[in-house]
Coordinates of C-alpha atoms in Angstrom, one line a residue:
Chain A
M1 CA 4.4 -14.7 -21.0
K2 CA 1.7 -17.0 -18.9
I3 CA -1.0 -14.7 -17.8
L4 CA -3.7 -16.1 -14.9
V5 CA -7.0 -14.5 -14.6
T6 CA -9.1 -15.1 -11.6
G7 CA -12.9 -14.2 -12.1
A8 CA -12.5 -15.1 -15.5
T9 CA -16.0 -16.3 -16.0
G10 CA -17.3 -13.0 -14.4
F11 CA -18.5 -9.8 -16.1
I12 CA -15.2 -8.3 -16.6
G13 CA -13.1 -11.4 -16.8
R14 CA -14.7 -12.5 -20.0
Y15 CA -13.6 -9.3 -21.5
V16 CA -10.2 -9.2 -20.4
I17 CA -9.6 -12.8 -21.7
N18 CA -10.9 -11.8 -25.1
E19 CA -8.5 -8.6 -24.6
L20 CA -5.7 -11.1 -23.8
K21 CA -6.1 -13.1 -27.2
N22 CA -4.8 -9.8 -29.1
Y23 CA -1.5 -10.5 -27.5
D24 CA 1.1 -13.2 -27.7
C25 CA 0.5 -14.9 -24.5
E26 CA -0.5 -17.9 -22.8
I27 CA -4.0 -17.6 -21.1
V28 CA -4.7 -19.5 -18.2
A29 CA -7.9 -18.9 -16.2
T30 CA -9.7 -20.1 -12.9
A31 CA -13.2 -21.3 -12.4
R32 CA -14.9 -23.0 -9.5
R33 CA -15.8 -25.9 -11.6
T34 CA -14.5 -26.4 -15.4
E35 CA -17.0 -29.3 -16.3
N36 CA -20.2 -27.7 -17.9
L37 CA -18.5 -24.2 -18.6
P38 CA -21.1 -22.1 -20.5
E39 CA -20.5 -22.5 -24.3
H40 CA -19.3 -18.5 -24.9
L41 CA -16.4 -19.4 -22.3
I42 CA -15.0 -22.6 -24.0
D43 CA -12.1 -21.7 -26.2
N44 CA -9.1 -23.7 -27.0
G45 CA -6.7 -21.0 -26.7
I46 CA -7.4 -20.9 -23.0
S47 CA -6.7 -23.3 -20.1
Y48 CA -9.1 -23.5 -17.2
I49 CA -8.2 -24.9 -14.0
P50 CA -10.5 -25.8 -11.4
C51 CA -10.0 -23.7 -8.4
D52 CA -11.6 -22.6 -5.3
I53 CA -9.5 -19.8 -3.6
S54 CA -10.9 -20.3 0.0
E55 CA -9.2 -23.6 0.1
D56 CA -6.4 -23.4 2.6
R57 CA -3.8 -25.1 -0.2
T58 CA 0.0 -23.7 0.3
D59 CA 0.7 -24.7 -3.6
F60 CA -1.7 -22.2 -5.4
F61 CA 1.2 -21.0 -7.6
N62 CA 2.4 -24.2 -8.7
Y63 CA -1.1 -25.6 -9.0
L64 CA -2.1 -22.6 -11.2
S65 CA 0.6 -23.4 -13.3
K66 CA 3.3 -20.8 -12.5
P67 CA 2.1 -17.7 -14.1
D68 CA 4.3 -14.5 -14.7
I69 CA 1.2 -12.3 -14.1
L70 CA -1.9 -12.7 -12.3
I71 CA -4.6 -10.6 -13.0
H72 CA -7.2 -10.9 -9.9
L73 CA -10.7 -10.2 -10.9
A74 CA -12.6 -12.6 -8.7
W75 CA -14.6 -11.2 -5.9
D76 CA -17.9 -12.9 -4.6
G77 CA -21.2 -11.2 -3.4
L78 CA -21.8 -8.1 -5.5
P79 CA -23.5 -6.0 -6.1
N80 CA -24.4 -6.1 -2.7
Y81 CA -22.2 -3.6 -1.3
K82 CA -23.5 -3.4 2.2
G83 CA -22.7 -7.2 3.5
L84 CA -20.1 -7.7 6.3
F85 CA -19.0 -10.8 4.5
H86 CA -16.9 -8.6 2.2
Y87 CA -14.4 -7.9 5.1
E88 CA -15.3 -10.9 7.2
T89 CA -15.0 -13.7 4.4
N90 CA -13.9 -12.2 1.2
L91 CA -11.0 -10.2 2.6
P92 CA -9.0 -13.2 4.6
V93 CA -9.9 -15.4 1.5
H94 CA -8.3 -13.2 -0.9
Y95 CA -5.3 -11.9 1.0
N96 CA -4.6 -15.7 2.0
F97 CA -4.9 -16.7 -1.7
L98 CA -2.5 -14.0 -2.9
K99 CA -0.1 -14.1 -0.4
K100 CA 0.2 -17.7 -0.9
M101 CA 0.5 -16.9 -4.8
I102 CA 3.6 -14.4 -3.8
Q103 CA 5.5 -17.0 -1.4
G104 CA 5.2 -19.6 -4.1
G105 CA 6.9 -17.3 -6.6
L106 CA 4.4 -15.1 -8.3
R107 CA 6.3 -11.9 -9.2
H108 CA 3.5 -9.5 -10.8
L109 CA 0.2 -8.9 -9.4
V110 CA -2.8 -6.9 -10.9
V111 CA -5.7 -6.5 -8.8
A112 CA -9.0 -5.1 -9.5
G113 CA -9.8 -2.3 -6.9
T114 CA -13.1 0.0 -6.8
C115 CA -14.0 3.6 -6.5
F116 CA -15.9 2.5 -3.6
E117 CA -12.4 2.9 -1.8
Y118 CA -12.7 6.6 -2.0
G119 CA -16.1 6.5 0.3
M120 CA -18.2 9.6 0.0
Q121 CA -15.8 11.9 -1.3
S122 CA -16.9 14.0 -4.0
G123 CA -15.4 15.7 -7.2
C124 CA -12.5 14.7 -9.4
L125 CA -10.8 11.7 -7.4
S126 CA -7.1 11.3 -7.7
E127 CA -5.1 8.3 -6.4
T128 CA -2.9 10.3 -4.2
L129 CA -6.2 11.0 -1.9
S130 CA -6.7 9.2 1.0
T131 CA -9.2 6.5 0.9
E132 CA -12.2 6.9 3.0
P133 CA -14.7 3.5 2.5
A134 CA -17.9 4.0 3.6
N135 CA -19.5 0.4 2.9
P136 CA -18.0 -3.2 3.9
Y137 CA -17.2 -3.7 0.0
G138 CA -15.2 -0.4 -0.4
L139 CA -13.6 -1.4 3.0
A140 CA -12.5 -4.8 2.1
K141 CA -11.0 -3.9 -1.0
D142 CA -9.3 -0.9 0.7
V143 CA -7.9 -3.1 3.3
L144 CA -7.0 -6.0 0.9
R145 CA -4.7 -3.2 -0.9
K146 CA -3.2 -2.1 2.4
F147 CA -2.5 -5.6 3.5
L148 CA -0.7 -6.4 0.1
E149 CA 1.5 -2.9 0.3
Q150 CA 2.5 -4.2 3.6
L151 CA 3.2 -7.7 2.0
A152 CA 5.5 -6.1 -0.7
C153 CA 7.7 -4.6 1.7
E154 CA 8.6 -8.3 3.0
H155 CA 8.1 -10.1 -0.3
P156 CA 8.5 -7.6 -3.1
F157 CA 6.6 -8.2 -6.2
V158 CA 5.3 -5.7 -8.9
F159 CA 2.0 -4.6 -7.7
Q160 CA -0.9 -2.7 -9.7
W161 CA -4.1 -2.0 -8.3
V162 CA -6.5 -1.0 -11.0
R163 CA -9.1 1.1 -9.4
L164 CA -12.3 0.6 -11.2
F165 CA -15.1 3.1 -11.6
Y166 CA -18.9 2.3 -13.4
M167 CA -19.0 0.4 -16.5
Y168 CA -21.5 -0.8 -18.8
G169 CA -21.6 -3.7 -21.3
E170 CA -23.0 -7.0 -22.4
G171 CA -23.5 -9.5 -19.6
Q172 CA -23.1 -7.0 -17.0
S173 CA -25.6 -7.7 -13.6
K174 CA -29.2 -7.9 -14.4
T175 CA -29.5 -5.4 -11.6
S176 CA -27.5 -2.7 -13.0
L177 CA -28.9 0.5 -14.4
L178 CA -28.4 -0.1 -17.8
S179 CA -29.5 -3.5 -17.9
Q180 CA -32.8 -2.6 -16.3
L181 CA -33.2 0.0 -18.9
D182 CA -32.5 -2.8 -21.8
K183 CA -35.0 -4.9 -20.2
A184 CA -37.8 -2.4 -20.1
I185 CA -37.1 -1.4 -23.8
D186 CA -37.0 -5.1 -24.7
N187 CA -40.5 -5.6 -22.7
G188 CA -41.9 -2.9 -24.9
D189 CA -42.4 -0.8 -21.6
E190 CA -43.4 3.0 -22.1
V191 CA -41.9 4.5 -18.9
F192 CA -38.4 3.4 -17.2
N193 CA -38.6 4.4 -13.3
M194 CA -35.2 6.0 -12.2
S195 CA -33.6 8.4 -9.7
G196 CA -33.6 12.0 -10.4
G197 CA -30.6 11.0 -12.7
E198 CA -28.5 14.5 -11.7
Q199 CA -25.9 12.6 -9.7
I200 CA -22.6 12.8 -11.7
R201 CA -20.3 9.4 -12.4
D202 CA -17.6 8.3 -14.5
Y203 CA -18.5 5.4 -16.9
L204 CA -16.6 3.4 -19.5
P205 CA -17.5 0.7 -21.7
V206 CA -16.4 -2.8 -20.4
E207 CA -14.4 -3.4 -23.6
K208 CA -12.4 -0.3 -22.9
V209 CA -11.9 -1.1 -19.1
A210 CA -10.5 -4.4 -20.6
R211 CA -8.2 -3.1 -22.8
I212 CA -6.9 -0.7 -19.9
I213 CA -6.6 -3.6 -17.4
V214 CA -4.6 -5.9 -20.1
K215 CA -2.4 -2.6 -21.1
I216 CA -1.1 -1.9 -17.7
S217 CA -0.4 -5.4 -17.1
L218 CA 1.5 -6.1 -20.2
Q219 CA 3.2 -2.6 -20.3
N220 CA 4.1 -2.7 -17.0
K221 CA 5.0 0.6 -16.8
I222 CA 2.9 2.1 -13.8
N223 CA 2.9 1.1 -10.1
G224 CA 0.5 1.2 -7.6
I225 CA -2.7 2.4 -7.8
V226 CA -4.1 3.7 -11.3
N227 CA -7.8 4.9 -11.6
C228 CA -9.8 3.0 -14.6
C229 CA -12.3 6.0 -15.5
S230 CA -12.9 7.9 -18.4
G231 CA -12.2 11.3 -16.5
K232 CA -15.3 12.7 -17.8
P233 CA -18.0 13.4 -15.4
V234 CA -21.5 12.4 -16.7
T235 CA -24.8 12.5 -15.3
I236 CA -26.9 9.5 -15.0
R237 CA -29.7 11.2 -16.8
K238 CA -27.6 11.8 -20.1
L239 CA -25.8 8.3 -20.0
V240 CA -29.7 6.9 -20.0
E241 CA -30.5 9.2 -22.6
D242 CA -27.6 8.4 -24.9
H243 CA -28.2 4.7 -24.0
V244 CA -31.9 5.1 -25.5
R245 CA -31.0 7.0 -28.6
N246 CA -28.3 4.4 -29.4
T247 CA -30.6 1.4 -29.4
G248 CA -33.0 3.6 -31.7
E249 CA -35.9 2.7 -29.5
K250 CA -38.2 5.2 -27.2
I251 CA -38.9 5.2 -23.8
N252 CA -40.1 7.8 -21.4
L253 CA -37.7 8.2 -18.3
N254 CA -39.8 8.8 -14.9
L255 CA -37.1 10.7 -13.1
G256 CA -37.3 10.9 -9.4
Y257 CA -39.1 7.6 -9.1
Y258 CA -36.1 6.3 -6.6
P259 CA -34.5 8.0 -4.1
Y260 CA -30.7 8.8 -4.5
P261 CA -28.7 5.9 -2.9
D262 CA -27.0 6.8 0.4
Y263 CA -23.7 4.7 0.0
E264 CA -22.5 6.9 -2.9
P265 CA -21.6 10.4 -2.8
F266 CA -23.8 12.8 -5.4
A267 CA -21.1 13.9 -7.6
F268 CA -17.7 12.1 -8.3
W269 CA -15.5 11.0 -11.3
G270 CA -12.0 10.0 -11.4
D271 CA -8.6 11.9 -12.4
N272 CA -7.4 9.8 -15.4
S273 CA -4.0 11.7 -15.7
K274 CA -1.9 8.7 -14.3
L275 CA -4.0 6.5 -16.7
R276 CA -3.0 8.5 -19.7
T277 CA 0.5 7.9 -19.2
V278 CA 0.0 4.4 -20.9
S279 CA -3.1 4.5 -22.8
Chain B
M1 CA -22.1 -1.3 36.8
K2 CA -19.9 -4.4 35.7
I3 CA -16.5 -3.4 34.0
L4 CA -14.4 -6.0 32.0
V5 CA -11.1 -5.1 31.3
T6 CA -8.8 -7.2 28.8
G7 CA -5.3 -7.0 28.9
A8 CA -5.8 -6.3 32.6
T9 CA -1.9 -7.6 33.3
G10 CA -0.2 -5.4 30.7
F11 CA 1.2 -2.3 31.1
I12 CA -2.0 -0.1 30.8
G13 CA -4.2 -2.3 32.0
R14 CA -3.0 -2.6 35.6
Y15 CA -3.5 1.3 36.1
V16 CA -7.0 1.1 34.7
I17 CA -7.9 -1.5 37.1
N18 CA -6.3 0.7 39.8
E19 CA -8.2 3.7 38.5
L20 CA -11.5 1.9 38.5
K21 CA -11.2 1.0 42.5
N22 CA -12.0 4.7 42.8
Y23 CA -15.5 4.0 41.2
D24 CA -18.4 2.1 42.6
C25 CA -18.5 -0.8 40.2
E26 CA -17.7 -4.5 39.7
I27 CA -14.1 -5.1 38.0
V28 CA -13.8 -8.2 35.9
A29 CA -10.5 -9.0 34.2
T30 CA -9.3 -11.2 31.7
A31 CA -6.0 -13.3 31.9
R32 CA -4.6 -16.0 29.7
R33 CA -3.9 -18.1 33.0
T34 CA -5.5 -17.1 36.5
E35 CA -3.2 -19.4 38.4
N36 CA 0.1 -18.1 39.5
L37 CA -0.9 -14.3 38.9
P38 CA 1.8 -12.0 39.8
E39 CA 1.5 -10.7 43.6
H40 CA 0.8 -7.2 42.4
L41 CA -2.2 -8.2 40.5
I42 CA -4.0 -10.3 43.1
D43 CA -6.5 -8.3 44.6
N44 CA -10.0 -9.1 46.5
G45 CA -11.7 -6.4 44.6
I46 CA -11.2 -8.0 41.2
S47 CA -12.4 -11.1 39.4
Y48 CA -10.0 -12.8 37.0
I49 CA -11.4 -15.0 34.2
P50 CA -9.1 -17.3 32.5
C51 CA -9.8 -16.5 28.8
D52 CA -7.9 -16.8 25.4
I53 CA -9.7 -14.6 23.0
S54 CA -8.2 -16.4 20.0
E55 CA -10.3 -19.4 21.1
D56 CA -13.4 -19.9 18.7
R57 CA -16.3 -19.5 21.2
T58 CA -19.5 -18.0 20.5
D59 CA -20.4 -17.5 24.3
F60 CA -17.7 -15.2 25.3
F61 CA -20.2 -12.5 26.8
N62 CA -21.8 -15.2 28.9
Y63 CA -18.5 -16.6 30.0
L64 CA -17.3 -13.3 30.7
S65 CA -20.0 -12.5 33.1
K66 CA -22.1 -10.2 31.0
P67 CA -20.1 -7.0 31.6
D68 CA -22.1 -3.6 31.2
I69 CA -18.9 -2.0 29.6
L70 CA -15.9 -3.7 28.1
I71 CA -12.3 -1.7 28.0
H72 CA -10.5 -3.7 25.6
L73 CA -6.9 -3.2 26.0
A74 CA -5.2 -6.6 24.9
W75 CA -2.8 -6.8 22.1
D76 CA -0.1 -8.9 21.5
G77 CA 3.4 -8.6 20.1
L78 CA 4.2 -5.0 21.0
P79 CA 6.5 -3.0 20.7
N80 CA 7.1 -4.8 17.3
Y81 CA 5.4 -2.4 15.2
K82 CA 6.3 -4.0 11.7
G83 CA 5.5 -7.4 12.4
L84 CA 2.7 -8.8 9.7
F85 CA 1.0 -10.9 12.3
H86 CA -0.7 -7.6 13.6
Y87 CA -3.0 -7.7 10.9
E88 CA -2.7 -11.5 9.5
T89 CA -3.4 -13.0 13.0
N90 CA -4.2 -10.2 16.0
L91 CA -7.1 -8.2 13.9
P92 CA -9.2 -10.9 13.1
V93 CA -8.6 -12.7 16.4
H94 CA -9.8 -9.3 18.0
Y95 CA -12.6 -8.5 15.5
N96 CA -13.9 -12.2 16.2
F97 CA -13.8 -11.8 19.9
L98 CA -15.6 -8.3 20.0
K99 CA -18.1 -9.3 17.6
K100 CA -18.9 -12.4 19.5
M101 CA -19.2 -10.0 22.6
I102 CA -21.7 -7.6 20.8
Q103 CA -23.5 -10.5 19.5
G104 CA -23.7 -11.8 23.0
G105 CA -25.3 -8.6 24.2
L106 CA -22.6 -6.3 25.1
R107 CA -23.9 -2.5 24.7
H108 CA -20.6 -0.4 25.3
L109 CA -17.3 -1.1 24.1
V110 CA -13.9 0.9 24.8
V111 CA -10.9 0.2 22.6
A112 CA -7.5 1.4 22.8
G113 CA -6.4 2.6 19.6
T114 CA -3.0 4.2 18.4
C115 CA -1.4 7.3 17.4
F116 CA 0.1 5.2 14.5
E117 CA -3.1 5.2 13.0
Y118 CA -2.1 8.5 11.9
G119 CA 1.0 7.0 10.0
M120 CA 3.4 9.5 8.7
Q121 CA 1.4 12.8 9.2
S122 CA 2.9 15.3 10.8
G123 CA 1.8 18.4 13.2
C124 CA -1.2 18.8 15.5
L125 CA -3.4 15.4 14.4
S126 CA -7.1 15.9 14.7
E127 CA -9.7 12.9 15.0
T128 CA -11.2 14.1 12.0
L129 CA -8.1 13.8 10.1
S130 CA -8.1 10.6 7.6
T131 CA -6.0 7.9 8.6
E132 CA -3.0 6.6 6.5
P133 CA -1.2 4.1 9.0
A134 CA 2.1 3.0 7.5
N135 CA 3.0 0.0 9.6
P136 CA 1.1 -3.3 10.2
Y137 CA 0.4 -2.3 13.6
G138 CA -0.8 0.9 13.0
L139 CA -2.7 -0.6 10.0
A140 CA -4.4 -3.7 12.0
K141 CA -5.4 -1.4 14.7
D142 CA -7.2 1.0 12.0
V143 CA -8.8 -1.8 10.2
L144 CA -9.8 -3.0 13.5
R145 CA -11.8 0.3 14.2
K146 CA -13.0 0.4 10.6
F147 CA -14.7 -3.1 10.7
L148 CA -16.4 -1.9 14.4
E149 CA -17.7 1.1 12.8
Q150 CA -19.4 -1.1 10.1
L151 CA -20.3 -3.9 12.8
A152 CA -22.1 -1.0 14.8
C153 CA -24.5 0.0 11.6
E154 CA -25.5 -3.7 12.1
H155 CA -25.7 -4.1 15.8
P156 CA -25.7 -1.0 17.3
F157 CA -23.7 -0.5 20.6
V158 CA -21.6 2.3 22.3
F159 CA -18.5 2.4 20.9
Q160 CA -15.5 4.7 22.0
W161 CA -12.0 4.3 20.6
V162 CA -9.3 6.1 22.8
R163 CA -6.5 6.6 20.6
L164 CA -3.2 6.5 22.7
F165 CA -0.3 8.6 22.2
Y166 CA 3.2 8.0 23.9
M167 CA 3.2 7.5 27.7
Y168 CA 5.8 6.8 30.5
G169 CA 5.6 5.0 33.5
E170 CA 6.5 2.0 36.0
G171 CA 6.2 -1.3 34.6
Q172 CA 6.8 0.0 30.8
S173 CA 8.1 -2.4 28.2
K174 CA 12.1 -2.5 29.2
T175 CA 12.7 -1.5 25.5
S176 CA 11.2 2.0 25.9
L177 CA 13.1 5.0 26.1
L178 CA 12.6 6.0 29.7
S179 CA 13.0 2.4 31.0
Q180 CA 16.5 2.4 29.2
L181 CA 17.3 5.6 30.7
D182 CA 16.4 4.6 34.2
K183 CA 18.3 1.4 33.7
A184 CA 21.3 3.3 32.5
I185 CA 20.9 5.7 35.7
D186 CA 20.3 2.6 37.8
N187 CA 23.6 0.9 36.4
G188 CA 25.6 4.1 37.1
D189 CA 26.6 4.6 33.5
E190 CA 28.1 7.9 32.7
V191 CA 26.6 8.2 29.3
F192 CA 23.4 7.6 27.8
N193 CA 23.1 6.7 24.0
M194 CA 20.1 8.3 22.3
S195 CA 18.7 9.8 19.0
G196 CA 19.3 13.4 18.0
G197 CA 16.2 14.0 20.2
E198 CA 15.0 16.8 18.3
Q199 CA 11.9 14.9 17.4
I200 CA 8.6 16.0 18.7
R201 CA 5.9 13.6 20.3
D202 CA 3.1 13.7 22.5
Y203 CA 3.8 12.3 26.2
L204 CA 1.5 11.5 29.1
P205 CA 2.3 9.4 32.4
V206 CA 0.5 6.1 32.3
E207 CA -1.4 7.1 35.5
K208 CA -3.1 10.0 33.6
V209 CA -4.1 7.9 30.6
A210 CA -5.7 5.4 32.6
R211 CA -7.7 8.0 34.3
I212 CA -8.7 9.2 30.9
I213 CA -9.8 5.8 29.7
V214 CA -12.0 5.2 33.0
K215 CA -13.3 8.8 32.9
I216 CA -14.5 8.4 29.0
S217 CA -15.8 4.7 29.5
L218 CA -17.9 5.9 32.6
Q219 CA -18.9 9.3 31.6
N220 CA -20.2 8.1 28.5
K221 CA -20.2 11.4 27.1
I222 CA -17.9 10.9 23.9
N223 CA -18.6 8.7 21.2
G224 CA -16.2 7.5 18.3
I225 CA -12.8 8.3 18.3
V226 CA -11.0 10.6 21.0
N227 CA -7.1 11.2 21.0
C228 CA -5.6 10.3 24.4
C229 CA -2.9 12.8 24.4
S230 CA -1.5 16.1 26.2
G231 CA -2.3 18.2 23.4
K232 CA 1.6 19.7 24.0
P233 CA 4.4 19.0 21.6
V234 CA 7.4 18.1 23.5
T235 CA 11.1 17.1 22.1
I236 CA 12.3 13.5 23.1
R237 CA 15.5 15.5 24.4
K238 CA 13.2 17.8 26.6
L239 CA 11.6 14.7 28.0
V240 CA 14.7 13.0 29.0
E241 CA 16.2 15.8 30.5
D242 CA 13.3 16.2 32.7
H243 CA 13.3 12.6 33.4
V244 CA 16.7 12.8 34.7
R245 CA 16.1 15.9 36.7
N246 CA 13.3 14.4 38.3
T247 CA 15.4 11.6 39.4
G248 CA 17.9 13.7 40.8
E249 CA 20.6 11.9 39.4
K250 CA 23.1 12.9 36.5
I251 CA 24.0 11.2 33.4
N252 CA 25.3 12.9 30.0
L253 CA 23.0 12.4 27.1
N254 CA 24.8 11.2 23.9
L255 CA 22.7 12.8 21.5
G256 CA 22.6 11.4 17.8
Y257 CA 24.0 8.1 18.5
Y258 CA 21.2 6.5 17.2
P259 CA 19.3 7.3 13.8
Y260 CA 15.7 8.7 14.1
P261 CA 13.4 5.9 13.4
D262 CA 11.8 5.3 9.8
Y263 CA 8.4 4.5 11.0
E264 CA 7.3 7.6 12.4
P265 CA 6.8 11.0 11.7
F266 CA 9.5 13.6 13.1
A267 CA 7.1 15.8 14.5
F268 CA 3.5 15.2 15.6
W269 CA 1.2 15.5 18.7
G270 CA -2.4 15.3 19.3
D271 CA -5.4 17.6 19.3
N272 CA -6.8 17.1 22.5
S273 CA -10.1 19.5 22.3
K274 CA -12.6 16.6 22.1
L275 CA -10.6 15.1 25.0
R276 CA -10.9 18.1 27.1
T277 CA -14.9 18.1 27.1
V278 CA -14.7 15.3 29.5
S279 CA -11.8 15.8 31.6

């Protein structure tokens, strides 16, 4: 069984690669450049193939060594959710790449979706809900999925859309909440400025997200969209307080310093009943 | 007031042009080729500008004589609703063209949408309903609208999306139901083969559709999506029987000869309350 991972050098990708090592499979990964890979990515068990998916080549599938499964995690430009490039540039590039892979012979495609596909909907969100993306990133991912669903009517393939919610872990974007909290603690800051913290989200550690992605891909019991989430609503305030407690350090939270973001609903989390059928 | 109409040589476009003549405005129309225009399109009151919107030019707005309003009716490949070209080819072409128009200086854009954006939803469909397009044509139109909505956040413009339901009239596609009925009557056929006819739709004469499009564009009272529909559900059988009665001819309906199409819900019609605020 040969598994190709795109976005393998990204935050989630590295954990997915690590998780795949627990299974009896051949791991192939793409990277824009394969010379000068960071130390922690170099691993004898993994073949890196240099690949820019925005190139207009027709032989992607053969070039990427004919994988049995593609776990497609690549996506440029995050965490800027509002740039039009998400649908103007990324969307056609990713659709074209994935279509070429399918046309080349790929039979099983796993793609990372996002809870931003749900848009400004509140409460417990299930996969059967209509999506209503409200920013260009969520829109581009939502549309990519719909394009692929239509493509699957013409060229059938196993299609699993793993809709990611929030996550945290080592290596995360420096602009993320917990990365900034860690930095403040490391700096010995007395105060951490944050929003009111009352908003409700759904968080998983990235190691768990990687386990879920790999399990879904290899078990192949679930089709279509599956929420990758805890199913447990948590306030941002509690998330932060727990994180501080786990570090054993002290820092005062300056709640209400930042306004609540306008591109997310105040309270939402994922329905994980479909996910529980595999995990 | 200068009005540009794309798709002016198409079924609806011709009626829109005719309707615009009742108003005090300058009419400009695009056509792929302006030499050898059909007789019935040649009119001293209209300037035709040769234009292929799939060209990658940045000066569309100036080239198309800086209109105050664009009524965008062009769309290739109908009535094939299932071709992937709707979103693979048409969508990027139309989005690119419209974005260039906006960037060039267009302040007011009116685009023809489709009831196929609603997908397989039944009953009385209102503009506030989430769209769930189920074929590539409906998907491409739905996504074009969402792209333009995001674009309007960055480059504000008046955006009116006239969601068309079913229509009939002289010059319609030869594959449409009433065109085929007319042909059968003209041929002196004794029998007209059709589906069971029990499905429910929402039909308007194309002249009325054109009046609505022009009124919405020129009154400029409505923003966003507006259903262009009668609001009156009618069975296909009654539509056909009424049409036969109007011709004064006789033909027997062979109901149930064709299966019901799989790409449309059995019974749906438009909520026209928003439309009634202008007409």
